[in-house]
Short mmCIF file of C-alpha atoms and ligand atoms in Angstrom, two decimals:
data_model
loop_
_atom_site.label_atom_id
_atom_site.label_comp_id
_atom_site.label_asym_id
_atom_site.label_seq_id
_atom_site.Cartn_x
_atom_site.Cartn_y
_atom_site.Cartn_z
CA UNK D 1 -131.57 -46.94 79.09
CA UNK D 2 -130.83 -43.62 80.87
CA UNK D 3 -127.97 -43.58 83.40
CA UNK D 4 -130.08 -41.28 85.61
CA UNK D 5 -133.84 -41.19 86.22
CA UNK D 6 -133.89 -37.43 85.65
CA UNK D 7 -131.46 -35.11 83.92
CA UNK D 8 -131.93 -31.39 84.59
CA UNK D 9 -130.29 -28.63 82.54
CA UNK D 10 -130.16 -25.20 84.17
CA UNK D 11 -129.15 -22.25 81.99
CA UNK D 12 -126.10 -20.43 83.38
CA UNK D 13 -125.13 -18.42 80.31
CA UNK D 14 -123.16 -15.37 81.50
CA UNK D 15 -123.84 -12.25 79.44
CA UNK D 16 -122.41 -8.72 79.59
CA UNK D 17 -123.80 -6.56 82.39
CA UNK D 18 -127.19 -5.07 81.48
CA UNK D 19 -128.10 -7.86 79.01
CA UNK D 20 -130.97 -10.08 80.16
CA UNK D 21 -129.80 -13.56 81.10
CA UNK D 22 -130.69 -16.44 83.39
CA UNK D 23 -127.76 -15.78 85.78
CA UNK D 24 -128.79 -12.11 85.99
CA UNK D 25 -132.20 -13.38 87.11
CA UNK D 26 -130.82 -15.74 89.72
CA UNK D 27 -130.11 -19.06 87.98
CA UNK D 28 -126.84 -19.55 89.89
CA UNK D 29 -128.60 -19.47 93.25
CA UNK D 30 -131.33 -21.75 91.85
CA UNK D 31 -128.70 -24.24 90.64
CA UNK D 32 -126.90 -24.23 94.00
CA UNK D 33 -130.20 -24.70 95.89
CA UNK D 34 -131.28 -27.53 93.58
CA UNK D 35 -127.96 -29.26 94.07
CA UNK D 36 -128.23 -28.93 97.86
CA UNK D 37 -131.84 -30.12 97.92
CA UNK D 38 -131.07 -33.12 95.67
CA UNK D 39 -128.21 -34.15 97.98
CA UNK D 40 -130.31 -33.57 101.10
CA UNK D 41 -133.13 -35.77 99.76
CA UNK D 42 -130.67 -38.56 98.87
CA UNK D 43 -131.44 -38.20 95.15
CA UNK D 44 -127.92 -37.71 93.83
CA UNK D 45 -127.72 -41.15 92.24
CA UNK D 46 -131.12 -40.65 90.51
CA UNK D 47 -130.82 -37.06 89.32
CA UNK D 48 -128.07 -35.52 87.21
CA UNK D 49 -128.02 -31.73 87.29
CA UNK D 50 -126.01 -29.96 84.61
CA UNK D 51 -125.38 -26.30 83.77
CA UNK D 52 -125.99 -25.32 80.16
CA UNK D 53 -125.62 -22.38 77.80
CA UNK D 54 -128.26 -20.01 76.45
CA UNK D 55 -131.45 -21.60 75.11
CA UNK D 56 -132.56 -18.38 73.47
CA UNK D 57 -135.36 -17.80 75.98
CA UNK D 58 -133.52 -15.28 78.11
CA UNK D 59 -136.46 -12.95 78.82
CA UNK D 60 -138.24 -15.87 80.51
CA UNK D 61 -135.28 -16.93 82.69
CA UNK D 62 -134.17 -18.62 84.78
CA UNK D 63 -134.98 -21.42 82.37
CA UNK D 64 -134.44 -25.14 82.96
CA UNK D 65 -135.33 -28.37 81.15
CA UNK D 66 -136.00 -31.71 82.84
CA UNK D 67 -135.57 -34.96 80.92
CA UNK D 68 -136.72 -37.65 80.12
CA UNK D 69 -140.10 -35.85 79.96
CA UNK D 70 -138.66 -32.75 78.28
CA UNK D 71 -140.46 -30.42 80.67
CA UNK D 72 -139.41 -26.76 80.28
CA UNK D 73 -139.67 -24.52 83.32
CA UNK D 74 -139.38 -20.73 83.21
CA UNK D 75 -139.09 -17.91 85.75
CA UNK D 76 -137.81 -20.41 88.29
CA UNK D 77 -137.12 -18.75 91.64
CA UNK D 78 -135.18 -19.96 94.66
CA UNK D 79 -138.47 -20.46 96.51
CA UNK D 80 -139.64 -22.90 93.76
CA UNK D 81 -136.78 -25.34 94.34
CA UNK D 82 -138.29 -27.44 97.20
CA UNK D 83 -141.52 -27.84 95.20
CA UNK D 84 -139.69 -28.96 92.04
CA UNK D 85 -137.74 -31.54 94.02
CA UNK D 86 -140.68 -32.84 96.09
CA UNK D 87 -143.34 -32.78 93.42
CA UNK D 88 -141.45 -33.48 90.19
CA UNK D 89 -138.38 -35.48 91.19
CA UNK D 90 -139.86 -37.41 94.10
CA UNK D 91 -143.55 -37.72 93.15
CA UNK D 92 -143.08 -37.63 89.36
CA UNK D 93 -145.59 -34.76 88.89
CA UNK D 94 -144.15 -31.72 87.09
CA UNK D 95 -144.93 -28.33 88.68
CA UNK D 96 -147.70 -27.04 86.38
CA UNK D 97 -147.49 -23.36 87.32
CA UNK D 98 -143.84 -23.19 86.14
CA UNK D 99 -144.18 -25.23 82.94
CA UNK D 100 -143.85 -23.49 79.63
CA UNK D 101 -145.30 -25.66 76.87
CA UNK D 102 -146.19 -23.21 74.13
CA UNK D 103 -143.82 -24.91 71.68
CA UNK D 104 -144.53 -22.57 68.79
CA UNK D 105 -143.84 -19.43 70.87
CA UNK D 106 -140.74 -21.00 72.42
CA UNK D 107 -139.36 -22.00 69.05
CA UNK D 108 -140.05 -18.58 67.53
CA UNK D 109 -138.42 -16.79 70.45
CA UNK D 110 -135.38 -19.05 70.39
CA UNK D 111 -134.90 -18.71 66.62
CA UNK D 112 -135.32 -14.93 66.76
CA UNK D 113 -132.81 -14.75 69.58
CA UNK D 114 -130.32 -16.84 67.57
CA UNK D 115 -130.71 -14.58 64.55
CA UNK D 116 -130.29 -11.40 66.61
CA UNK D 117 -127.25 -12.86 68.33
CA UNK D 118 -125.58 -13.79 65.05
CA UNK D 119 -126.37 -10.38 63.56
CA UNK D 120 -124.93 -8.61 66.62
CA UNK D 121 -121.76 -10.74 66.47
CA UNK D 122 -121.38 -10.02 62.75
CA UNK D 123 -121.81 -6.27 63.34
CA UNK D 124 -119.22 -6.30 66.15
CA UNK D 125 -116.82 -8.28 64.00
CA UNK D 126 -117.26 -5.83 61.10
CA UNK D 127 -116.78 -2.80 63.36
CA UNK D 128 -113.63 -4.31 64.91
CA UNK D 129 -115.00 -4.23 68.49
CA UNK D 130 -112.62 -5.65 71.09
CA UNK D 131 -113.89 -9.13 72.08
CA UNK D 132 -115.39 -9.41 75.59
CA UNK D 133 -112.73 -11.93 76.58
CA UNK D 134 -109.93 -9.41 75.91
CA UNK D 135 -111.88 -6.56 77.47
CA UNK D 136 -112.32 -8.60 80.65
CA UNK D 137 -108.66 -9.63 80.73
CA UNK D 138 -107.54 -6.02 80.42
CA UNK D 139 -109.84 -4.74 83.17
CA UNK D 140 -109.41 -7.82 85.38
CA UNK D 141 -107.23 -5.85 87.79
CA UNK D 142 -110.15 -3.67 88.90
CA UNK D 143 -112.19 -6.26 90.84
CA UNK D 144 -108.94 -7.78 92.09
CA UNK D 145 -107.66 -4.41 93.37
CA UNK D 146 -111.03 -3.66 94.98
CA UNK D 147 -110.98 -6.88 96.97
CA UNK D 148 -107.32 -6.52 97.93
CA UNK D 149 -107.93 -2.97 99.19
CA UNK D 150 -110.94 -4.20 101.17
CA UNK D 151 -108.71 -6.86 102.73
CA UNK D 152 -105.91 -4.39 103.47
CA UNK D 153 -108.37 -2.04 105.19
CA UNK D 154 -110.07 -4.99 106.91
CA UNK D 155 -113.42 -3.77 105.55
CA UNK D 156 -115.28 -7.07 105.97
CA UNK D 157 -114.43 -7.24 109.68
CA UNK D 158 -115.51 -3.60 110.04
CA UNK D 159 -118.85 -4.38 108.37
CA UNK D 160 -119.47 -6.85 111.20
CA UNK D 161 -123.16 -7.63 111.57
CA UNK D 162 -124.08 -4.65 109.37
CA UNK D 163 -123.12 -0.97 109.30
CA UNK D 164 -123.36 2.17 107.17
CA UNK D 165 -120.51 3.83 105.26
CA UNK D 166 -119.80 6.42 107.98
CA UNK D 167 -119.53 3.76 110.68
CA UNK D 168 -117.33 1.55 108.52
CA UNK D 169 -115.16 4.53 107.50
CA UNK D 170 -114.60 5.40 111.17
CA UNK D 171 -113.77 1.79 112.03
CA UNK D 172 -111.13 1.48 109.28
CA UNK D 173 -109.81 5.07 109.72
CA UNK D 174 -110.59 6.05 106.14
CA UNK D 175 -112.50 8.75 104.29
CA UNK D 176 -116.26 8.12 104.52
CA UNK D 177 -117.05 9.24 100.92
CA UNK D 178 -114.34 7.02 99.45
CA UNK D 179 -115.26 4.11 101.70
CA UNK D 180 -118.84 4.47 100.45
CA UNK D 181 -117.63 4.17 96.86
CA UNK D 182 -115.55 1.11 97.70
CA UNK D 183 -118.48 -0.49 99.57
CA UNK D 184 -120.79 0.06 96.59
CA UNK D 185 -118.25 -1.55 94.27
CA UNK D 186 -117.99 -4.51 96.66
CA UNK D 187 -121.79 -4.83 96.54
CA UNK D 188 -121.62 -4.86 92.72
CA UNK D 189 -119.05 -7.69 92.96
CA UNK D 190 -121.37 -9.73 95.17
CA UNK D 191 -119.05 -9.48 98.19
CA UNK D 192 -121.47 -7.34 100.23
CA UNK D 193 -125.20 -6.68 100.14
CA UNK D 194 -126.87 -3.31 100.73
CA UNK D 195 -130.22 -2.64 102.35
CA UNK D 196 -131.04 1.07 102.62
CA UNK D 197 -127.77 2.64 103.84
CA UNK D 198 -126.58 -0.51 105.59
CA UNK D 199 -124.00 -2.91 104.20
CA UNK D 200 -123.78 -6.58 105.15
CA UNK D 201 -121.23 -9.27 104.38
CA UNK D 202 -122.18 -11.83 101.74
CA UNK D 203 -121.97 -15.36 103.25
CA UNK D 204 -118.59 -16.06 101.57
CA UNK D 205 -117.11 -12.74 102.74
CA UNK D 206 -118.29 -13.42 106.31
CA UNK D 207 -116.74 -16.87 106.20
CA UNK D 208 -113.41 -16.17 104.51
CA UNK D 209 -112.53 -12.52 105.18
CA UNK D 210 -113.73 -11.67 108.68
CA UNK D 211 -111.41 -11.74 111.67
CA UNK D 212 -112.49 -14.39 114.16
CA UNK D 213 -114.16 -16.59 111.54
CA UNK D 214 -112.83 -20.17 111.62
CA UNK D 215 -112.04 -20.10 107.89
CA UNK D 216 -110.64 -16.57 107.77
CA UNK D 217 -108.02 -16.36 104.98
CA UNK D 218 -107.30 -12.65 105.29
CA UNK D 219 -103.77 -12.88 106.71
CA UNK D 220 -102.67 -15.31 104.02
CA UNK D 221 -104.32 -13.22 101.29
CA UNK D 222 -102.51 -10.07 102.39
CA UNK D 223 -99.43 -11.63 100.83
CA UNK D 224 -101.24 -11.38 97.48
CA UNK D 225 -101.84 -7.70 98.25
CA UNK D 226 -98.08 -7.31 98.75
CA UNK D 227 -97.36 -9.09 95.48
CA UNK D 228 -99.63 -6.60 93.71
CA UNK D 229 -96.96 -3.89 94.12
CA UNK D 230 -94.33 -6.12 92.60
CA UNK D 231 -96.53 -6.97 89.63
CA UNK D 232 -96.82 -3.25 88.91
CA UNK D 233 -93.11 -3.41 87.99
CA UNK D 234 -93.59 -6.17 85.41
CA UNK D 235 -92.98 -3.97 82.36
CA UNK D 236 -89.67 -2.71 83.73
CA UNK D 237 -88.72 -6.18 84.96
CA UNK D 238 -89.27 -7.58 81.47
CA UNK D 239 -87.14 -4.78 80.04
CA UNK D 240 -84.31 -5.31 82.50
CA UNK D 241 -84.55 -9.10 82.85
CA UNK D 242 -84.79 -9.18 86.64
CA UNK D 243 -86.78 -7.79 89.55
CA UNK D 244 -87.03 -4.09 90.27
CA UNK D 245 -86.55 -3.26 93.94
CA UNK D 246 -89.48 -1.35 95.42
CA UNK D 247 -90.25 0.18 98.82
CA UNK D 248 -93.08 -2.24 99.59
CA UNK D 249 -90.53 -5.05 100.12
CA UNK D 250 -89.33 -3.44 103.37
CA UNK D 251 -92.88 -3.43 104.81
CA UNK D 252 -92.56 -5.04 108.30
CA UNK D 253 -95.72 -7.07 107.64
CA UNK D 254 -94.21 -8.61 104.50
CA UNK D 255 -92.61 -11.68 106.13
CA UNK D 256 -95.52 -12.64 108.48
CA UNK D 257 -97.99 -12.17 105.59
CA UNK D 258 -95.76 -14.18 103.26
CA UNK D 259 -95.45 -17.08 105.69
CA UNK D 260 -99.20 -16.94 106.44
CA UNK D 261 -99.80 -17.03 102.67
CA UNK D 262 -97.54 -20.08 102.37
CA UNK D 263 -99.27 -21.82 105.25
CA UNK D 264 -102.68 -21.21 103.64
CA UNK D 265 -101.60 -23.28 100.62
CA UNK D 266 -99.35 -25.75 102.36
CA UNK D 267 -101.48 -27.09 105.17
CA UNK D 268 -103.78 -29.08 102.89
CA UNK D 269 -101.11 -29.98 100.34
CA UNK D 270 -98.88 -31.34 103.10
CA UNK D 271 -101.33 -34.20 103.71
CA UNK D 272 -101.17 -35.09 100.00
CA UNK D 273 -97.38 -35.09 100.09
CA UNK D 274 -97.23 -37.32 103.18
CA UNK D 275 -99.66 -39.71 101.50
CA UNK D 276 -97.66 -39.75 98.25
CA UNK D 277 -94.30 -40.38 99.96
CA UNK D 278 -95.35 -42.48 102.95
CA UNK D 279 -93.45 -42.66 106.24
CA UNK D 280 -92.15 -46.21 106.08
CA UNK D 281 -88.43 -46.25 106.82
CA UNK D 282 -88.42 -42.45 107.19
CA UNK D 283 -86.61 -41.30 110.34
CA UNK D 284 -84.99 -37.96 109.47
CA UNK D 285 -86.26 -35.27 107.12
CA UNK D 286 -84.54 -32.03 106.14
CA UNK D 287 -87.14 -29.42 105.17
CA UNK D 288 -85.23 -26.73 103.26
CA UNK D 289 -87.02 -23.35 103.39
CA UNK D 290 -89.75 -24.92 105.49
CA UNK D 291 -91.61 -21.60 105.96
CA UNK D 292 -94.61 -22.22 108.20
CA UNK D 293 -93.38 -25.77 108.80
CA UNK D 294 -96.60 -27.22 107.36
CA UNK D 295 -94.86 -30.14 105.65
CA UNK D 296 -92.69 -31.09 108.64
CA UNK D 297 -95.72 -30.76 110.91
CA UNK D 298 -97.72 -33.13 108.69
CA UNK D 299 -94.91 -35.73 108.65
CA UNK D 300 -94.44 -35.46 112.42
CA UNK D 301 -98.16 -35.99 112.95
CA UNK D 302 -98.19 -38.92 110.53
CA UNK D 303 -95.50 -40.87 112.41
CA UNK D 304 -93.98 -40.56 115.89
CA UNK D 305 -90.75 -42.05 114.47
CA UNK D 306 -90.08 -39.12 112.12
CA UNK D 307 -87.84 -36.23 113.15
CA UNK D 308 -87.74 -33.15 110.93
CA UNK D 309 -85.28 -30.28 110.74
CA UNK D 310 -86.39 -27.05 109.14
CA UNK D 311 -83.75 -24.75 107.69
CA UNK D 312 -85.01 -21.25 106.95
CA UNK D 313 -83.86 -17.64 107.04
CA UNK D 314 -83.22 -16.06 110.45
CA UNK D 315 -86.18 -13.65 110.17
CA UNK D 316 -88.56 -16.53 109.38
CA UNK D 317 -87.51 -19.07 112.02
CA UNK D 318 -89.32 -17.33 114.96
CA UNK D 319 -92.54 -17.42 112.91
CA UNK D 320 -91.96 -21.09 112.02
CA UNK D 321 -91.44 -21.79 115.74
CA UNK D 322 -94.91 -20.46 116.52
CA UNK D 323 -96.61 -22.67 113.90
CA UNK D 324 -94.66 -25.73 115.13
CA UNK D 325 -95.51 -24.98 118.76
CA UNK D 326 -99.20 -24.43 117.95
CA UNK D 327 -99.26 -27.79 116.15
CA UNK D 328 -97.86 -29.47 119.29
CA UNK D 329 -94.95 -31.18 117.49
CA UNK D 330 -91.96 -29.28 118.90
CA UNK D 331 -90.44 -32.53 120.19
CA UNK D 332 -90.20 -33.90 116.64
CA UNK D 333 -89.51 -30.74 114.63
CA UNK D 334 -86.35 -28.71 115.20
CA UNK D 335 -85.42 -25.40 113.59
CA UNK D 336 -82.22 -24.01 112.18
CA UNK D 337 -81.62 -20.45 110.96
CA UNK D 338 -79.44 -20.32 107.87
CA UNK D 339 -79.04 -19.85 104.14
CA UNK D 340 -79.59 -22.97 102.07
CA UNK D 341 -77.44 -21.60 99.27
CA UNK D 342 -74.36 -21.49 101.48
CA UNK D 343 -74.79 -23.32 104.79
CA UNK D 344 -73.99 -26.95 105.45
CA UNK D 345 -77.02 -29.28 105.24
CA UNK D 346 -75.71 -32.03 107.57
CA UNK D 347 -76.03 -35.71 106.63
CA UNK D 348 -77.94 -38.96 107.05
CA UNK D 349 -81.43 -37.77 106.00
CA UNK D 350 -84.01 -40.11 104.49
CA UNK D 351 -85.79 -37.24 102.76
CA UNK D 352 -84.69 -33.75 101.75
CA UNK D 353 -87.73 -31.63 100.86
CA UNK D 354 -87.84 -28.57 98.62
CA UNK D 355 -91.46 -27.47 98.71
CA UNK D 356 -92.08 -24.30 96.69
CA UNK D 357 -88.37 -23.47 96.75
CA UNK D 358 -86.78 -24.15 93.36
CA UNK D 359 -88.77 -21.41 91.59
CA UNK D 360 -86.89 -18.82 93.70
CA UNK D 361 -83.54 -19.85 92.24
CA UNK D 362 -81.69 -19.88 88.93
CA UNK D 363 -80.92 -23.13 87.08
CA UNK D 364 -77.32 -23.08 88.38
CA UNK D 365 -78.44 -22.50 91.98
CA UNK D 366 -80.93 -25.38 91.80
CA UNK D 367 -78.30 -27.75 90.41
CA UNK D 368 -75.95 -26.79 93.23
CA UNK D 369 -78.67 -27.26 95.90
CA UNK D 370 -79.51 -30.69 94.41
CA UNK D 371 -75.82 -31.71 94.51
CA UNK D 372 -75.52 -30.73 98.15
CA UNK D 373 -78.85 -32.43 98.98
CA UNK D 374 -77.44 -35.61 97.38
CA UNK D 375 -74.50 -35.46 99.81
CA UNK D 376 -76.86 -34.91 102.75
CA UNK D 377 -79.01 -37.98 102.01
CA UNK D 378 -78.52 -41.45 103.45
CA UNK D 379 -78.38 -44.47 101.10
CA UNK D 380 -81.74 -44.76 99.30
CA UNK D 381 -82.81 -41.37 100.60
CA UNK D 382 -85.10 -39.24 98.48
CA UNK D 383 -84.89 -35.68 97.20
CA UNK D 384 -88.43 -34.34 96.91
CA UNK D 385 -89.24 -31.22 94.95
CA UNK D 386 -92.74 -29.79 94.92
CA UNK D 387 -93.48 -26.97 92.52
CA UNK D 388 -95.55 -25.67 89.62
CA UNK D 389 -94.27 -27.70 86.67
CA UNK D 390 -94.33 -26.13 83.22
CA UNK D 391 -95.29 -28.07 80.10
CA UNK D 392 -92.39 -29.12 77.87
CA UNK D 393 -92.84 -25.98 75.71
CA UNK D 394 -93.06 -23.84 78.92
CA UNK D 395 -96.18 -22.06 77.58
CA UNK D 396 -98.55 -23.57 80.14
CA UNK D 397 -100.33 -24.57 82.29
CA UNK D 398 -101.53 -21.00 82.74
CA UNK D 399 -101.00 -20.92 86.51
CA UNK D 400 -97.38 -22.07 86.17
CA UNK D 401 -96.64 -19.69 83.28
CA UNK D 402 -98.06 -16.75 85.26
CA UNK D 403 -96.21 -17.88 88.36
CA UNK D 404 -92.96 -17.74 86.41
CA UNK D 405 -93.58 -14.00 85.99
CA UNK D 406 -94.30 -13.78 89.71
CA UNK D 407 -90.73 -14.95 90.17
CA UNK D 408 -89.43 -12.51 87.56
CA UNK D 409 -90.86 -9.56 89.50
CA UNK D 410 -90.02 -11.05 92.91
CA UNK D 411 -86.57 -12.65 92.66
CA UNK D 412 -83.16 -12.07 91.08
CA UNK D 413 -83.17 -15.12 88.82
CA UNK D 414 -86.12 -17.37 89.70
CA UNK D 415 -88.65 -18.91 87.31
CA UNK D 416 -91.04 -21.83 86.96
CA UNK D 417 -89.36 -24.88 85.41
CA UNK D 418 -90.36 -27.93 83.39
CA UNK D 419 -90.18 -31.60 84.29
CA UNK D 420 -87.23 -31.92 81.86
CA UNK D 421 -85.36 -29.19 83.78
CA UNK D 422 -85.85 -30.92 87.13
CA UNK D 423 -84.99 -34.32 85.70
CA UNK D 424 -81.78 -33.06 84.13
CA UNK D 425 -80.61 -31.38 87.36
CA UNK D 426 -81.46 -34.44 89.46
CA UNK D 427 -79.66 -36.74 87.03
CA UNK D 428 -76.62 -34.43 86.90
CA UNK D 429 -76.59 -34.35 90.71
CA UNK D 430 -76.43 -38.16 90.81
CA UNK D 431 -80.01 -39.14 91.54
CA UNK D 432 -81.60 -42.28 90.06
CA UNK D 433 -85.24 -43.32 89.49
CA UNK D 434 -86.28 -39.69 88.93
CA UNK D 435 -90.05 -39.54 88.54
CA UNK D 436 -92.94 -37.15 88.65
CA UNK D 437 -95.79 -37.79 91.07
CA UNK D 438 -98.96 -35.93 90.10
CA UNK D 439 -100.87 -34.34 92.94
CA UNK D 440 -104.35 -32.87 92.78
CA UNK D 441 -104.06 -29.10 92.34
CA UNK D 442 -101.51 -26.85 90.67
CA UNK D 443 -98.18 -28.36 91.78
CA UNK D 444 -96.60 -31.81 91.46
CA UNK D 445 -93.71 -33.70 93.02
CA UNK D 446 -90.45 -34.66 91.34
CA UNK D 447 -88.66 -37.34 93.33
CA UNK D 448 -85.16 -38.76 92.87
CA UNK D 449 -83.39 -41.48 94.83
CA UNK D 450 -79.84 -41.34 96.17
CA UNK D 451 -78.10 -44.67 95.52
C1 SAM V 1 -92.19 -20.05 98.90
S1 SAM V 1 -91.76 -20.30 100.56
C2 SAM V 1 -92.09 -22.01 100.80
C3 SAM V 1 -92.28 -22.39 102.23
C4 SAM V 1 -92.62 -23.85 102.48
N1 SAM V 1 -91.63 -24.75 101.96
C5 SAM V 1 -93.97 -24.17 101.89
O1 SAM V 1 -94.04 -24.78 100.83
O2 SAM V 1 -94.97 -23.74 102.48
C6 SAM V 1 -90.01 -20.21 100.47
C7 SAM V 1 -89.32 -20.36 101.82
O3 SAM V 1 -87.92 -20.43 101.61
C8 SAM V 1 -87.28 -19.59 102.53
N2 SAM V 1 -86.00 -19.18 101.93
C9 SAM V 1 -85.82 -18.35 100.88
N3 SAM V 1 -84.51 -18.25 100.58
C10 SAM V 1 -83.86 -19.05 101.46
C11 SAM V 1 -82.50 -19.36 101.66
N4 SAM V 1 -81.54 -18.85 100.89
N5 SAM V 1 -82.19 -20.21 102.67
C12 SAM V 1 -83.16 -20.73 103.46
N6 SAM V 1 -84.46 -20.47 103.31
C13 SAM V 1 -84.81 -19.64 102.32
C14 SAM V 1 -88.26 -18.47 102.73
O4 SAM V 1 -88.01 -17.77 103.93
C15 SAM V 1 -89.57 -19.22 102.76
O5 SAM V 1 -89.88 -19.69 104.02
S1 FES V 2 -129.43 -16.83 79.13
FE1 FES V 2 -130.67 -18.47 79.73
S2 FES V 2 -131.92 -18.80 78.01
FE2 FES V 2 -130.61 -17.22 77.36
#
């Protein structure tokens, strides 16, 4: 008995540029359209759609197979999708004009492809060619830098509803020839399209990178552009063991971009944190290094009984004030300018939060902050840390291990830490019932209770 009435496999095998493949012929768009159409027709519980690797029929792609019949389709185009869904999946009649049923030819082509592939791999291996995976890792900065430069120059907003390189160059106050080169690279990355001399935003670019779009992420992403400069110092930072000070850090846009970047991540995660901790019995929260205030805002919205105090650096507090005001929770969220490493925390809190804070500090600084948080908590109050948590051997997950280097190039003594690190500091600071709460996404909570 099959769990689904139909199971479709669509080839999505990525190959190096210039090599024929199903994705190069549009299989990704076909897959996305099939998925949308299947949902729209209410077929998701009858049809399973799965991506698959190369079937050795690349010249005939995009290729897909539909089971239980074992029907092979080739040269499937976006425009074929409604017909496949209506005729095959709904009416049970495969689309004849797309079927490929010359089994002998298919088998011969697939076997020949397999042989050629193995021979090519053996030749590369013998010649000592750098594997694609390493090649891509080494050149990975190029697409990243292209997109960051486009964001810094606000290229996608300048493209607007469509424009040529001269017009865009004038709008972003940059050299037309160079802008043209950048625009062409952005087209090659799928972030723009080009018709004649005119460039247009791809749907994702229009949605996420254009000023005025509801889902515009540009301001938050400019923080990543700032971080780029710091990452360029990684070699020297590794040599010296701490960050190298660079000019970019005094950029006046640094702090607003940084806080916008924090808010971009925090606003959705804050709802997860409120759900994980609950608001029962919670009256006063101290949000250390609250940044955009996203976590305090979420708690204030979750319960009218909760009052939050955000302690952050003097240059950040005016920015925090704007986010709090815009959220309409100023009556519940108060702000304090100060330095959490030295200033008094106050007392009687039910929760002290450290969201994305501990990675900025050394082990000794974190232990000291935890001790002082312990003093600031009421009986049964909770210290809540949210951060990237390293595996016990500290060699993963990848995002946390890379983030640790982000702290090497960006702070005096910060790093990502493991669950064992957090547990030992909380225990040494006098917390009981220390536990990790897993959240969806890259960071988790570590919570300890003051008894
Ligand atoms: C990585 S951000 C996290 C912001 C916020 N908690 C969140 O998760 O979105 C770190 C915050 O700590 C603040 N901060 C850094 N050092 C601080 C210190 N010594 N005292 C108070 N706040 C500090 C920064 O200004 C920034 O708002
Ligand atoms: S890439 Fe799709 S069959 Fe080879």
